[in-house]
Amino acid sequence: MTVLSKSKNRISGTLAFVACTALILAGCATAPPADDKVAMAAFKEANDPYEPFNRAMFDFNLALDKAVLRPAASIYRDVLPEPVQNGVHNFLHNLRSPIIFGNDLLQGELDRAGSTLARFAINSTVGIFGLYDFAAYVGIEKHNEDFGQTLAVWEVEQGPYLVLPIFGPSNPRDGVGRVADILIDPLTWLTPFEFQMARTIGTAVNARARNFDQVNDLENNSLDFYSAVRSLYRQKRADEIRNGVPLNTNAVTGNLPAMPDGKSEHSQAVTSQNGK
Amino acid sequence: MRRNAVIALGALSLILCINVTSASPASNDAEKFIRAIGNKTLSSLKEKGISEQERVKRFKELLEEAFDLPRIARFTLGRYWRVATNKEKEEFVELFKKFVIQAYANRFQELSGRSFSVIKARGISTTQALVMTEILVPQKPAIRVNWRVRSKNHVHKITDVVVEGISMSVTQRDEFVSVIRQRGGKVEGLIRALRKKTTSN
């Protein structure tokens, strides 16, 4: 327990450091002159007042990725056969079941809570400790939830974009959600610190390996990798919060008007709810 | 004779009416269009013994046929479309096409050996429909891909691809707008970056 609380202290220490640095650097993010309406609108839409700090963190994370995570994920991909990789992925997802279940309940999604519970029972037993997703095979599809999404469902604003060291793209809402998920996870309190370290590292390597080509492809094909990732993160989160349901209107995420649909309709185009 | 003709005409118009009212024709046509494009793409990828050059050429043709690239280009410039000069707009649209071909030619290859199924389609405005599909990958979860299709005078064009909730057009717009902002709000800055990107590889 002492090791655990020490690590917790370290995490909160890091967060405090980040918050302080962000505040110091906040002055560096220069807003465009107020009379330049186009630039001002673009600045507001980016919702990234700490951009200089975030870019520095992004570069730091990218260097770390190149030095550690990418090579590890590359070896992992090359060495382990695909069924084993899928097993690891399923196992890690099954471990998240208590968090998903809790957040299903907090969002009032009783059907989804039931399916999470059923999946956990089936996959932990028939699926051999979660290595096989047998529940999906019998038609109980998996889904994901976290406390960041729950806060969004509770209509808490996401706040400005924030790149956290090591953890990457986030915002205050998701940052709080991350900490809350650790606290509500029974495994945090029931398993030794070594197990949690292994789980964290495994989760990172698994995620990086599964998106290996996509991430590299995006980096190669973007003019500004930082802003591409910022856009992807927001859209991904908005999609997760909507549980994958496409937007109902002709609107797209972000503040801009929808895809131009001929002159007459363009003027009455709907704007979306800004990826809440 | 004449009466028969009238009855026939009446019957015909009735059939036409039923046809029009029974389902949303726009989304039906959009769905058919996506099916056709999808099949064409997959069969083109299946063909063996084609040079790399030929593949890129085919991708280019498919892209120009299926996508409304000028419209997407205009969208990705966001608010800056209105402040760009005509000359800038023209060059931007051309560079955008090149950029898309370069960026997506590889992703196109990855579709090889996969299949897709149309889930459903629904109209989202008088001229636009959203066609929801799944790309099926063996041993992996299916990928949710939604296609925004714009139809006018029976010509269908894709204006956006949304993969797992991530819109390609929106991502591109956010990136381009950021590049312009980084370069002092000058569209010319983006054009220069695109020029460099499309000639470097």
Short mmCIF file of C-alpha atoms in Angstrom, two decimals:
data_model
loop_
_atom_site.label_atom_id
_atom_site.label_comp_id
_atom_site.label_asym_id
_atom_site.label_seq_id
_atom_site.Cartn_x
_atom_site.Cartn_y
_atom_site.Cartn_z
CA MET A 1 0.00 0.00 0.00
CA THR A 2 2.85 2.38 0.69
CA VAL A 3 4.27 1.82 -2.77
CA LEU A 4 0.83 2.47 -4.14
CA SER A 5 0.32 5.72 -2.31
CA LYS A 6 3.82 6.79 -3.28
CA SER A 7 2.98 6.27 -6.94
CA LYS A 8 -0.26 8.15 -6.44
CA ASN A 9 1.68 11.02 -4.92
CA ARG A 10 3.95 10.99 -7.90
CA ILE A 11 1.00 11.15 -10.27
CA SER A 12 -0.61 14.04 -8.44
CA GLY A 13 2.80 15.73 -8.25
CA THR A 14 3.15 15.43 -12.02
CA LEU A 15 -0.34 16.80 -12.56
CA ALA A 16 0.39 19.75 -10.31
CA PHE A 17 3.62 20.39 -12.20
CA VAL A 18 1.79 20.25 -15.51
CA ALA A 19 -0.91 22.58 -14.28
CA CYS A 20 1.66 25.10 -13.04
CA THR A 21 3.69 24.97 -16.22
CA ALA A 22 0.55 25.33 -18.27
CA LEU A 23 -0.39 28.43 -16.32
CA ILE A 24 3.05 29.94 -16.71
CA LEU A 25 3.06 29.26 -20.42
CA ALA A 26 -0.52 30.37 -20.88
CA GLY A 27 0.69 33.89 -21.53
CA CYS A 28 2.73 32.60 -24.47
CA ALA A 29 -0.27 31.56 -26.51
CA THR A 30 -0.85 34.75 -28.44
CA ALA A 31 -4.37 35.37 -29.57
CA PRO A 32 -4.60 37.07 -32.98
CA PRO A 33 -5.57 40.75 -33.12
CA ALA A 34 -9.25 41.19 -32.36
CA ASP A 35 -9.91 43.04 -35.62
CA ASP A 36 -8.79 40.03 -37.70
CA LYS A 37 -12.14 38.22 -37.57
CA VAL A 38 -11.13 35.16 -39.60
CA ALA A 39 -8.01 34.55 -37.53
CA MET A 40 -9.89 35.16 -34.29
CA ALA A 41 -12.58 32.64 -35.24
CA ALA A 42 -9.96 30.06 -36.19
CA PHE A 43 -8.18 30.66 -32.88
CA LYS A 44 -11.37 30.13 -30.90
CA GLU A 45 -12.29 27.01 -32.85
CA ALA A 46 -8.94 25.43 -32.17
CA ASN A 47 -9.82 25.76 -28.45
CA ASP A 48 -6.14 25.41 -27.68
CA PRO A 49 -5.02 28.44 -25.63
CA TYR A 50 -1.97 26.55 -24.29
CA GLU A 51 -0.78 25.58 -27.74
CA PRO A 52 2.92 26.42 -27.22
CA PHE A 53 3.02 24.28 -24.07
CA ASN A 54 0.99 21.54 -25.76
CA ARG A 55 3.28 21.49 -28.77
CA ALA A 56 6.31 21.15 -26.49
CA MET A 57 4.65 18.24 -24.68
CA PHE A 58 3.64 16.70 -28.00
CA ASP A 59 7.25 16.80 -29.19
CA PHE A 60 8.40 15.31 -25.91
CA ASN A 61 5.86 12.48 -26.22
CA LEU A 62 6.80 11.91 -29.83
CA ALA A 63 10.48 11.59 -28.92
CA LEU A 64 9.54 9.16 -26.17
CA ASP A 65 7.41 7.21 -28.62
CA LYS A 66 10.25 6.94 -31.12
CA ALA A 67 12.75 5.91 -28.43
CA VAL A 68 10.65 3.47 -26.42
CA LEU A 69 7.05 2.71 -27.33
CA ARG A 70 7.37 2.39 -31.10
CA PRO A 71 10.31 -0.05 -31.00
CA ALA A 72 8.56 -2.08 -28.29
CA ALA A 73 5.32 -2.21 -30.27
CA SER A 74 7.22 -3.12 -33.40
CA ILE A 75 8.93 -6.09 -31.73
CA TYR A 76 5.65 -7.11 -30.11
CA ARG A 77 3.96 -7.13 -33.52
CA ASP A 78 6.71 -9.05 -35.22
CA VAL A 79 7.33 -11.65 -32.54
CA LEU A 80 3.89 -12.62 -31.30
CA PRO A 81 1.49 -14.41 -33.63
CA GLU A 82 -1.76 -12.60 -34.28
CA PRO A 83 -4.00 -14.90 -32.21
CA VAL A 84 -1.77 -14.26 -29.19
CA GLN A 85 -1.96 -10.49 -29.78
CA ASN A 86 -5.73 -10.74 -29.98
CA GLY A 87 -5.71 -12.73 -26.75
CA VAL A 88 -3.73 -10.00 -24.99
CA HIS A 89 -6.09 -7.38 -26.35
CA ASN A 90 -9.14 -9.30 -25.14
CA PHE A 91 -7.56 -9.95 -21.75
CA LEU A 92 -6.79 -6.26 -21.20
CA HIS A 93 -10.26 -5.24 -22.31
CA ASN A 94 -11.82 -7.74 -19.92
CA LEU A 95 -9.83 -6.23 -17.05
CA ARG A 96 -11.54 -2.92 -17.81
CA SER A 97 -14.98 -4.45 -17.29
CA PRO A 98 -15.52 -3.04 -13.76
CA ILE A 99 -14.71 0.48 -15.02
CA ILE A 100 -16.99 0.08 -18.02
CA PHE A 101 -19.76 -1.37 -15.87
CA GLY A 102 -19.50 1.45 -13.34
CA ASN A 103 -19.63 4.09 -16.03
CA ASP A 104 -22.52 2.37 -17.81
CA LEU A 105 -24.45 2.68 -14.55
CA LEU A 106 -23.37 6.28 -13.94
CA GLN A 107 -24.66 7.16 -17.42
CA GLY A 108 -27.94 5.40 -16.74
CA GLU A 109 -27.34 2.90 -19.54
CA LEU A 110 -28.81 -0.17 -17.86
CA ASP A 111 -28.88 -2.32 -21.01
CA ARG A 112 -25.23 -1.67 -21.67
CA ALA A 113 -24.39 -2.29 -18.00
CA GLY A 114 -26.14 -5.66 -18.29
CA SER A 115 -24.20 -6.57 -21.40
CA THR A 116 -20.91 -5.55 -19.72
CA LEU A 117 -21.75 -7.77 -16.76
CA ALA A 118 -22.72 -10.70 -18.99
CA ARG A 119 -19.58 -10.28 -21.05
CA PHE A 120 -17.39 -10.23 -17.95
CA ALA A 121 -19.03 -13.40 -16.58
CA ILE A 122 -18.81 -15.27 -19.89
CA ASN A 123 -15.33 -14.17 -20.94
CA SER A 124 -13.73 -14.64 -17.51
CA THR A 125 -14.92 -18.25 -17.45
CA VAL A 126 -15.65 -19.73 -20.88
CA GLY A 127 -13.25 -17.21 -22.42
CA ILE A 128 -10.44 -18.36 -20.06
CA PHE A 129 -9.62 -15.26 -17.98
CA GLY A 130 -10.77 -13.04 -20.80
CA LEU A 131 -8.31 -14.30 -23.41
CA TYR A 132 -11.15 -15.16 -25.77
CA ASP A 133 -14.05 -12.88 -26.53
CA PHE A 134 -16.58 -15.66 -26.46
CA ALA A 135 -19.36 -13.22 -25.54
CA ALA A 136 -18.96 -11.41 -28.89
CA TYR A 137 -19.19 -14.79 -30.58
CA VAL A 138 -22.62 -15.36 -29.03
CA GLY A 139 -23.69 -11.87 -30.01
CA ILE A 140 -22.93 -9.70 -26.97
CA GLU A 141 -20.76 -7.06 -28.60
CA LYS A 142 -18.16 -5.17 -26.63
CA HIS A 143 -18.20 -1.46 -25.96
CA ASN A 144 -16.08 0.96 -24.02
CA GLU A 145 -16.84 3.58 -21.41
CA ASP A 146 -14.79 5.77 -19.12
CA PHE A 147 -15.43 8.52 -16.61
CA GLY A 148 -14.46 11.22 -19.11
CA GLN A 149 -17.42 10.09 -21.23
CA THR A 150 -19.64 9.96 -18.17
CA LEU A 151 -18.76 13.58 -17.36
CA ALA A 152 -19.63 14.49 -20.96
CA VAL A 153 -23.00 12.75 -20.62
CA TRP A 154 -23.49 14.79 -17.44
CA GLU A 155 -22.93 17.85 -19.65
CA VAL A 156 -19.60 18.89 -18.15
CA GLU A 157 -17.68 21.00 -20.68
CA GLN A 158 -14.49 19.46 -22.07
CA GLY A 159 -12.35 22.56 -21.51
CA PRO A 160 -9.30 23.48 -23.58
CA TYR A 161 -7.11 20.93 -25.34
CA LEU A 162 -4.27 19.65 -23.19
CA VAL A 163 -1.37 17.39 -24.07
CA LEU A 164 -0.24 15.53 -20.97
CA PRO A 165 3.29 14.18 -20.70
CA ILE A 166 3.32 10.43 -21.45
CA PHE A 167 -0.50 10.17 -21.50
CA GLY A 168 -0.83 12.37 -24.57
CA PRO A 169 -3.90 14.20 -25.92
CA SER A 170 -6.46 15.12 -23.29
CA ASN A 171 -8.48 17.93 -21.79
CA PRO A 172 -9.44 18.78 -18.21
CA ARG A 173 -12.59 16.66 -18.43
CA ASP A 174 -10.74 13.59 -19.67
CA GLY A 175 -7.84 14.19 -17.29
CA VAL A 176 -10.22 14.12 -14.32
CA GLY A 177 -11.94 11.11 -15.86
CA ARG A 178 -8.64 9.25 -16.05
CA VAL A 179 -7.92 9.75 -12.36
CA ALA A 180 -11.50 8.86 -11.41
CA ASP A 181 -11.33 5.62 -13.42
CA ILE A 182 -8.20 4.59 -11.50
CA LEU A 183 -9.97 5.31 -8.23
CA ILE A 184 -13.20 3.46 -9.04
CA ASP A 185 -11.37 0.45 -10.44
CA PRO A 186 -11.41 -2.32 -7.81
CA LEU A 187 -8.22 -3.74 -9.35
CA THR A 188 -6.40 -0.59 -8.18
CA TRP A 189 -7.09 -1.60 -4.60
CA LEU A 190 -6.98 -5.39 -4.96
CA THR A 191 -3.84 -6.05 -7.01
CA PRO A 192 -0.14 -5.45 -6.28
CA PHE A 193 1.70 -2.51 -7.76
CA GLU A 194 3.74 -4.76 -10.09
CA PHE A 195 0.56 -6.07 -11.66
CA GLN A 196 -0.66 -2.55 -12.31
CA MET A 197 2.64 -1.52 -13.87
CA ALA A 198 2.54 -4.55 -16.15
CA ARG A 199 -1.04 -3.76 -17.04
CA THR A 200 -0.25 -0.14 -17.85
CA ILE A 201 2.73 -1.05 -20.02
CA GLY A 202 0.78 -3.84 -21.70
CA THR A 203 -2.09 -1.48 -22.46
CA ALA A 204 0.27 1.07 -24.01
CA VAL A 205 2.14 -1.46 -26.15
CA ASN A 206 -1.06 -3.19 -27.24
CA ALA A 207 -2.69 0.08 -28.27
CA ARG A 208 0.40 1.27 -30.13
CA ALA A 209 0.82 -2.07 -31.92
CA ARG A 210 -2.81 -2.17 -33.01
CA ASN A 211 -2.59 1.31 -34.52
CA PHE A 212 0.97 0.95 -35.75
CA ASP A 213 0.48 1.55 -39.45
CA GLN A 214 -2.25 4.15 -39.03
CA VAL A 215 -0.17 6.33 -36.72
CA ASN A 216 2.93 6.14 -38.92
CA ASP A 217 0.81 6.77 -41.99
CA LEU A 218 -0.76 9.83 -40.42
CA GLU A 219 2.62 11.23 -39.44
CA ASN A 220 3.99 10.75 -42.95
CA ASN A 221 0.99 12.24 -44.68
CA SER A 222 0.27 15.26 -42.56
CA LEU A 223 1.51 18.80 -42.94
CA ASP A 224 1.09 19.46 -39.24
CA PHE A 225 0.98 16.23 -37.25
CA TYR A 226 0.14 18.07 -34.03
CA SER A 227 -3.09 19.61 -35.31
CA ALA A 228 -4.08 16.40 -37.11
CA VAL A 229 -3.81 14.48 -33.82
CA ARG A 230 -5.72 17.23 -31.99
CA SER A 231 -8.55 16.95 -34.50
CA LEU A 232 -8.56 13.15 -34.38
CA TYR A 233 -8.61 13.09 -30.59
CA ARG A 234 -11.63 15.36 -30.38
CA GLN A 235 -13.57 13.54 -33.08
CA LYS A 236 -12.76 10.17 -31.54
CA ARG A 237 -13.95 11.30 -28.12
CA ALA A 238 -17.11 12.86 -29.56
CA ASP A 239 -17.83 9.56 -31.32
CA GLU A 240 -17.25 7.56 -28.14
CA ILE A 241 -19.51 9.88 -26.16
CA ARG A 242 -22.27 9.42 -28.78
CA ASN A 243 -21.62 5.66 -28.55
CA GLY A 244 -20.88 5.56 -32.26
CA VAL A 245 -24.22 6.94 -33.38
CA PRO A 246 -23.66 9.20 -36.42
CA LEU A 247 -24.73 12.82 -36.09
CA ASN A 248 -28.37 13.20 -36.93
CA THR A 249 -28.19 16.39 -38.92
CA ASN A 250 -26.22 17.70 -41.82
CA ALA A 251 -23.73 19.02 -39.30
CA VAL A 252 -20.16 18.01 -38.78
CA THR A 253 -18.15 18.16 -35.57
CA GLY A 254 -16.54 21.47 -34.84
CA ASN A 255 -17.98 24.93 -34.95
CA LEU A 256 -17.95 25.48 -38.68
CA PRO A 257 -21.06 25.26 -40.80
CA ALA A 258 -21.85 21.90 -42.34
CA MET A 259 -20.59 20.71 -45.68
CA PRO A 260 -21.79 23.25 -48.24
CA ASP A 261 -24.97 21.95 -49.75
CA GLY A 262 -25.74 24.44 -52.47
CA LYS A 263 -26.10 28.18 -51.95
CA SER A 264 -29.66 28.26 -50.66
CA GLU A 265 -29.19 25.69 -47.93
CA HIS A 266 -25.74 26.82 -46.98
CA SER A 267 -27.13 29.90 -45.30
CA GLN A 268 -29.33 27.87 -42.99
CA ALA A 269 -26.77 25.18 -42.32
CA VAL A 270 -26.84 23.78 -38.84
CA THR A 271 -23.84 23.89 -36.57
CA SER A 272 -23.18 20.95 -34.35
CA GLN A 273 -23.06 20.86 -30.60
CA ASN A 274 -19.28 21.10 -30.75
CA GLY A 275 -18.48 17.47 -30.02
CA LYS A 276 -19.81 17.39 -26.51
CA MET B 1 -57.32 2.35 -78.49
CA ARG B 2 -57.05 5.82 -77.15
CA ARG B 3 -58.68 4.79 -73.89
CA ASN B 4 -56.19 1.99 -73.47
CA ALA B 5 -53.38 4.42 -73.93
CA VAL B 6 -54.82 6.65 -71.23
CA ILE B 7 -55.17 3.71 -68.86
CA ALA B 8 -51.64 2.62 -69.63
CA LEU B 9 -50.38 6.11 -68.98
CA GLY B 10 -52.31 6.23 -65.73
CA ALA B 11 -50.90 2.90 -64.64
CA LEU B 12 -47.44 4.02 -65.56
CA SER B 13 -47.71 7.21 -63.56
CA LEU B 14 -49.09 5.22 -60.64
CA ILE B 15 -46.11 2.91 -60.76
CA LEU B 16 -43.80 5.88 -60.92
CA CYS B 17 -45.56 7.46 -57.97
CA ILE B 18 -45.30 4.31 -55.91
CA ASN B 19 -41.67 4.09 -56.83
CA VAL B 20 -41.03 7.61 -55.68
CA THR B 21 -42.95 7.43 -52.43
CA SER B 22 -42.10 3.89 -51.30
CA ALA B 23 -38.61 4.84 -50.15
CA SER B 24 -36.35 7.83 -50.05
CA PRO B 25 -35.00 7.79 -53.58
CA ALA B 26 -32.00 9.93 -52.79
CA SER B 27 -30.64 7.60 -50.13
CA ASN B 28 -31.54 4.53 -52.23
CA ASP B 29 -29.56 5.85 -55.17
CA ALA B 30 -26.71 6.88 -52.91
CA GLU B 31 -26.63 3.38 -51.48
CA LYS B 32 -26.53 1.84 -54.95
CA PHE B 33 -23.79 4.23 -55.93
CA ILE B 34 -21.63 3.30 -52.91
CA ARG B 35 -22.20 -0.39 -53.59
CA ALA B 36 -21.10 0.03 -57.20
CA ILE B 37 -18.03 2.07 -56.31
CA GLY B 38 -17.11 -0.39 -53.56
CA ASN B 39 -17.36 -3.39 -55.85
CA LYS B 40 -15.43 -1.63 -58.56
CA THR B 41 -12.67 -0.74 -56.10
CA LEU B 42 -12.37 -4.23 -54.70
CA SER B 43 -12.36 -5.94 -58.09
CA SER B 44 -9.75 -3.48 -59.33
CA LEU B 45 -7.57 -4.39 -56.36
CA LYS B 46 -8.05 -8.10 -56.95
CA GLU B 47 -6.50 -8.00 -60.40
CA LYS B 48 -3.05 -9.47 -60.43
CA GLY B 49 0.01 -8.61 -62.48
CA ILE B 50 -0.59 -4.87 -62.56
CA SER B 51 2.31 -2.48 -62.13
CA GLU B 52 2.46 -0.07 -59.22
CA GLN B 53 2.12 2.79 -61.67
CA GLU B 54 -1.05 1.32 -63.15
CA ARG B 55 -2.54 0.90 -59.68
CA VAL B 56 -1.94 4.52 -58.75
CA LYS B 57 -3.43 5.57 -62.09
CA ARG B 58 -6.54 3.52 -61.43
CA PHE B 59 -6.86 4.92 -57.95
CA LYS B 60 -6.65 8.41 -59.39
CA GLU B 61 -9.43 7.66 -61.87
CA LEU B 62 -11.63 6.13 -59.20
CA LEU B 63 -11.02 9.07 -56.92
CA GLU B 64 -11.94 11.63 -59.57
CA GLU B 65 -15.01 9.62 -60.54
CA ALA B 66 -16.36 8.98 -57.05
CA PHE B 67 -15.35 12.06 -55.04
CA ASP B 68 -16.34 15.69 -55.38
CA LEU B 69 -12.77 16.85 -54.84
CA PRO B 70 -13.29 20.55 -55.62
CA ARG B 71 -16.10 20.72 -53.08
CA ILE B 72 -14.07 18.89 -50.44
CA ALA B 73 -11.12 21.17 -51.15
CA ARG B 74 -13.32 24.20 -50.61
CA PHE B 75 -14.59 22.75 -47.32
CA THR B 76 -11.10 21.99 -46.01
CA LEU B 77 -10.05 25.61 -46.37
CA GLY B 78 -12.73 26.52 -43.79
CA ARG B 79 -13.24 30.22 -43.29
CA TYR B 80 -10.13 30.97 -45.30
CA TRP B 81 -11.90 30.01 -48.53
CA ARG B 82 -13.65 33.36 -48.47
CA VAL B 83 -10.48 35.36 -48.00
CA ALA B 84 -8.40 33.45 -50.58
CA THR B 85 -7.85 35.07 -53.96
CA ASN B 86 -9.15 33.34 -57.11
CA LYS B 87 -5.65 32.43 -58.10
CA GLU B 88 -4.99 30.91 -54.68
CA LYS B 89 -8.25 28.96 -54.82
CA GLU B 90 -7.38 27.53 -58.20
CA GLU B 91 -3.91 26.44 -57.19
CA PHE B 92 -5.11 25.11 -53.86
CA VAL B 93 -7.73 22.85 -55.48
CA GLU B 94 -5.12 21.41 -57.84
CA LEU B 95 -2.62 20.83 -55.04
CA PHE B 96 -5.33 19.35 -52.85
CA LYS B 97 -6.06 16.71 -55.49
CA LYS B 98 -2.39 15.80 -55.72
CA PHE B 99 -2.09 15.70 -51.95
CA VAL B 100 -5.09 13.41 -51.54
CA ILE B 101 -3.87 11.01 -54.21
CA GLN B 102 -0.48 10.82 -52.56
CA ALA B 103 -1.85 10.41 -49.04
CA TYR B 104 -4.54 7.87 -49.85
CA ALA B 105 -2.94 5.69 -52.53
CA ASN B 106 -1.34 3.51 -49.84
CA ARG B 107 -4.48 3.33 -47.75
CA PHE B 108 -6.28 2.24 -50.90
CA GLN B 109 -3.91 -0.74 -51.22
CA GLU B 110 -4.82 -1.85 -47.71
CA LEU B 111 -8.39 -2.51 -48.80
CA SER B 112 -7.09 -5.44 -50.79
CA GLY B 113 -8.60 -8.75 -49.68
CA ARG B 114 -11.35 -7.12 -47.66
CA SER B 115 -15.04 -6.99 -48.20
CA PHE B 116 -17.72 -4.55 -47.20
CA SER B 117 -21.41 -4.55 -46.46
CA VAL B 118 -23.90 -1.73 -46.58
CA ILE B 119 -25.80 -1.41 -43.29
CA LYS B 120 -28.27 1.29 -44.27
CA ALA B 121 -28.59 4.67 -45.90
CA ARG B 122 -30.56 7.71 -44.91
CA GLY B 123 -31.10 11.17 -46.27
CA ILE B 124 -29.56 13.99 -44.27
CA SER B 125 -30.67 16.87 -46.47
CA THR B 126 -32.48 17.35 -49.77
CA THR B 127 -29.34 16.57 -51.75
CA GLN B 128 -27.24 14.56 -49.32
CA ALA B 129 -27.37 11.07 -47.90
CA LEU B 130 -25.29 9.15 -45.40
CA VAL B 131 -24.50 5.58 -46.41
CA MET B 132 -23.37 3.44 -43.49
CA THR B 133 -21.10 0.53 -44.28
CA GLU B 134 -18.76 -1.87 -42.57
CA ILE B 135 -15.42 -2.93 -43.92
CA LEU B 136 -14.83 -6.51 -42.90
CA VAL B 137 -11.32 -7.55 -41.95
CA PRO B 138 -10.63 -11.21 -41.23
CA GLN B 139 -9.84 -11.86 -37.53
CA LYS B 140 -10.45 -8.23 -36.59
CA PRO B 141 -13.49 -6.21 -35.59
CA ALA B 142 -15.32 -4.65 -38.54
CA ILE B 143 -14.51 -1.03 -39.34
CA ARG B 144 -17.42 1.41 -39.33
CA VAL B 145 -17.23 3.58 -42.43
CA ASN B 146 -19.91 6.15 -43.31
CA TRP B 147 -20.02 7.85 -46.69
CA ARG B 148 -21.55 11.25 -47.22
CA VAL B 149 -22.95 11.33 -50.74
CA ARG B 150 -24.24 14.36 -52.58
CA SER B 151 -26.61 13.79 -55.47
CA LYS B 152 -27.57 16.26 -58.13
CA ASN B 153 -29.21 15.51 -61.47
CA HIS B 154 -28.57 11.80 -60.90
CA VAL B 155 -24.86 12.40 -60.51
CA HIS B 156 -23.54 11.09 -57.21
CA LYS B 157 -20.34 12.20 -55.57
CA ILE B 158 -18.78 11.42 -52.20
CA THR B 159 -18.10 14.51 -50.11
CA ASP B 160 -16.83 12.87 -46.92
CA VAL B 161 -15.66 9.57 -45.49
CA VAL B 162 -16.19 9.01 -41.78
CA VAL B 163 -14.10 6.17 -40.38
CA GLU B 164 -15.02 5.09 -36.84
CA GLY B 165 -16.54 8.49 -36.24
CA ILE B 166 -13.58 10.40 -37.65
CA SER B 167 -14.36 12.56 -40.65
CA MET B 168 -11.55 12.77 -43.18
CA SER B 169 -12.79 16.15 -44.42
CA VAL B 170 -12.98 17.62 -40.93
CA THR B 171 -9.54 16.30 -39.99
CA GLN B 172 -8.09 17.78 -43.14
CA ARG B 173 -9.82 21.09 -42.55
CA ASP B 174 -8.60 21.35 -38.96
CA GLU B 175 -5.07 20.62 -40.11
CA PHE B 176 -5.10 23.06 -43.04
CA VAL B 177 -6.61 25.85 -40.96
CA SER B 178 -3.92 25.28 -38.33
CA VAL B 179 -1.18 25.43 -40.97
CA ILE B 180 -2.57 28.73 -42.25
CA ARG B 181 -2.72 30.11 -38.71
CA GLN B 182 0.87 29.05 -38.10
CA ARG B 183 1.90 30.96 -41.18
CA GLY B 184 0.42 34.26 -40.17
CA GLY B 185 -3.06 33.66 -41.61
CA LYS B 186 -1.76 33.47 -45.18
CA VAL B 187 -3.39 30.93 -47.52
CA GLU B 188 -0.20 31.26 -49.55
CA GLY B 189 1.63 29.64 -46.61
CA LEU B 190 -0.52 26.52 -46.87
CA ILE B 191 -0.11 26.43 -50.63
CA ARG B 192 3.66 26.53 -50.24
CA ALA B 193 3.58 23.70 -47.67
CA LEU B 194 1.35 21.61 -49.97
CA ARG B 195 3.63 22.27 -52.93
CA LYS B 196 6.59 21.04 -50.93
CA LYS B 197 4.72 17.98 -49.64
CA THR B 198 3.44 16.90 -53.05
CA THR B 199 6.81 17.15 -54.77
CA SER B 200 8.93 15.65 -51.98
CA ASN B 201 7.86 12.02 -52.44
#
